Amino acid sequence: MRKNKRLLTYQERSDRNLMWFTAAVAFVVCVVIYVLPSGLEEWNGDPSEQHSQSLLQQMASYF
């Protein structure tokens, strides 16, 4: 019984790590997709605070 409990907690832990990893990858992909088309022209010029503010607001909307 103890082995089963340990296996279960280890399984849950690995599932949680996998969930956080996939969430982080998906978040990075979303940010890259958002930044690449709209951000390149602004970043080549002068980086505007308005763009970073809208990026922060979009990040906050994901959570």
Short mmCIF file of C-alpha atoms in Angstrom, two decimals:
data_model
loop_
_atom_site.label_atom_id
_atom_site.label_comp_id
_atom_site.label_asym_id
_atom_site.label_seq_id
_atom_site.Cartn_x
_atom_site.Cartn_y
_atom_site.Cartn_z
CA MET A 1 0.00 0.00 0.00
CA ARG A 2 2.78 2.44 0.80
CA LYS A 3 4.38 1.79 -2.57
CA ASN A 4 1.09 2.58 -4.29
CA LYS A 5 0.74 5.82 -2.33
CA ARG A 6 4.29 6.83 -3.18
CA LEU A 7 3.74 6.01 -6.82
CA LEU A 8 0.56 8.07 -6.81
CA THR A 9 2.22 11.12 -5.27
CA TYR A 10 5.15 10.77 -7.68
CA GLN A 11 2.69 10.50 -10.56
CA GLU A 12 0.84 13.59 -9.37
CA ARG A 13 4.11 15.47 -9.00
CA SER A 14 5.26 14.57 -12.51
CA ASP A 15 1.81 15.49 -13.89
CA ARG A 16 2.04 18.85 -12.16
CA ASN A 17 5.54 19.45 -13.56
CA LEU A 18 4.31 18.50 -17.03
CA MET A 19 1.37 20.88 -16.66
CA TRP A 20 3.63 23.77 -15.63
CA PHE A 21 6.06 22.97 -18.47
CA THR A 22 3.34 22.90 -21.12
CA ALA A 23 1.78 26.07 -19.69
CA ALA A 24 5.14 27.84 -19.82
CA VAL A 25 5.79 26.69 -23.40
CA ALA A 26 2.31 27.76 -24.52
CA PHE A 27 2.73 31.14 -22.81
CA VAL A 28 6.11 31.72 -24.49
CA VAL A 29 4.65 30.75 -27.87
CA CYS A 30 1.74 33.17 -27.39
CA VAL A 31 4.10 35.99 -26.40
CA VAL A 32 6.39 35.31 -29.38
CA ILE A 33 3.43 35.21 -31.78
CA TYR A 34 2.20 38.51 -30.32
CA VAL A 35 5.60 40.22 -30.26
CA LEU A 36 6.99 39.20 -33.65
CA PRO A 37 4.50 40.88 -36.02
CA SER A 38 3.63 43.97 -33.95
CA GLY A 39 6.86 44.53 -32.04
CA LEU A 40 9.62 44.30 -34.64
CA GLU A 41 8.96 47.66 -36.31
CA GLU A 42 8.71 49.43 -32.94
CA TRP A 43 11.80 47.72 -31.51
CA ASN A 44 13.89 48.57 -34.59
CA GLY A 45 13.01 52.20 -34.01
CA ASP A 46 12.65 53.34 -30.43
CA PRO A 47 10.90 50.97 -28.03
CA SER A 48 7.73 52.68 -26.94
CA GLU A 49 6.34 52.29 -23.43
CA GLN A 50 2.85 51.99 -24.85
CA HIS A 51 3.75 48.72 -26.59
CA SER A 52 5.26 47.22 -23.45
CA GLN A 53 2.23 48.37 -21.47
CA SER A 54 -0.16 46.64 -23.90
CA LEU A 55 2.04 43.53 -23.77
CA LEU A 56 1.81 43.55 -19.98
CA GLN A 57 -1.96 43.94 -20.16
CA GLN A 58 -2.20 41.01 -22.58
CA MET A 59 -0.02 38.92 -20.27
CA ALA A 60 -2.29 39.79 -17.35
CA SER A 61 -5.36 38.81 -19.36
CA TYR A 62 -4.03 35.25 -19.75
CA PHE A 63 -4.17 34.67 -15.98
#
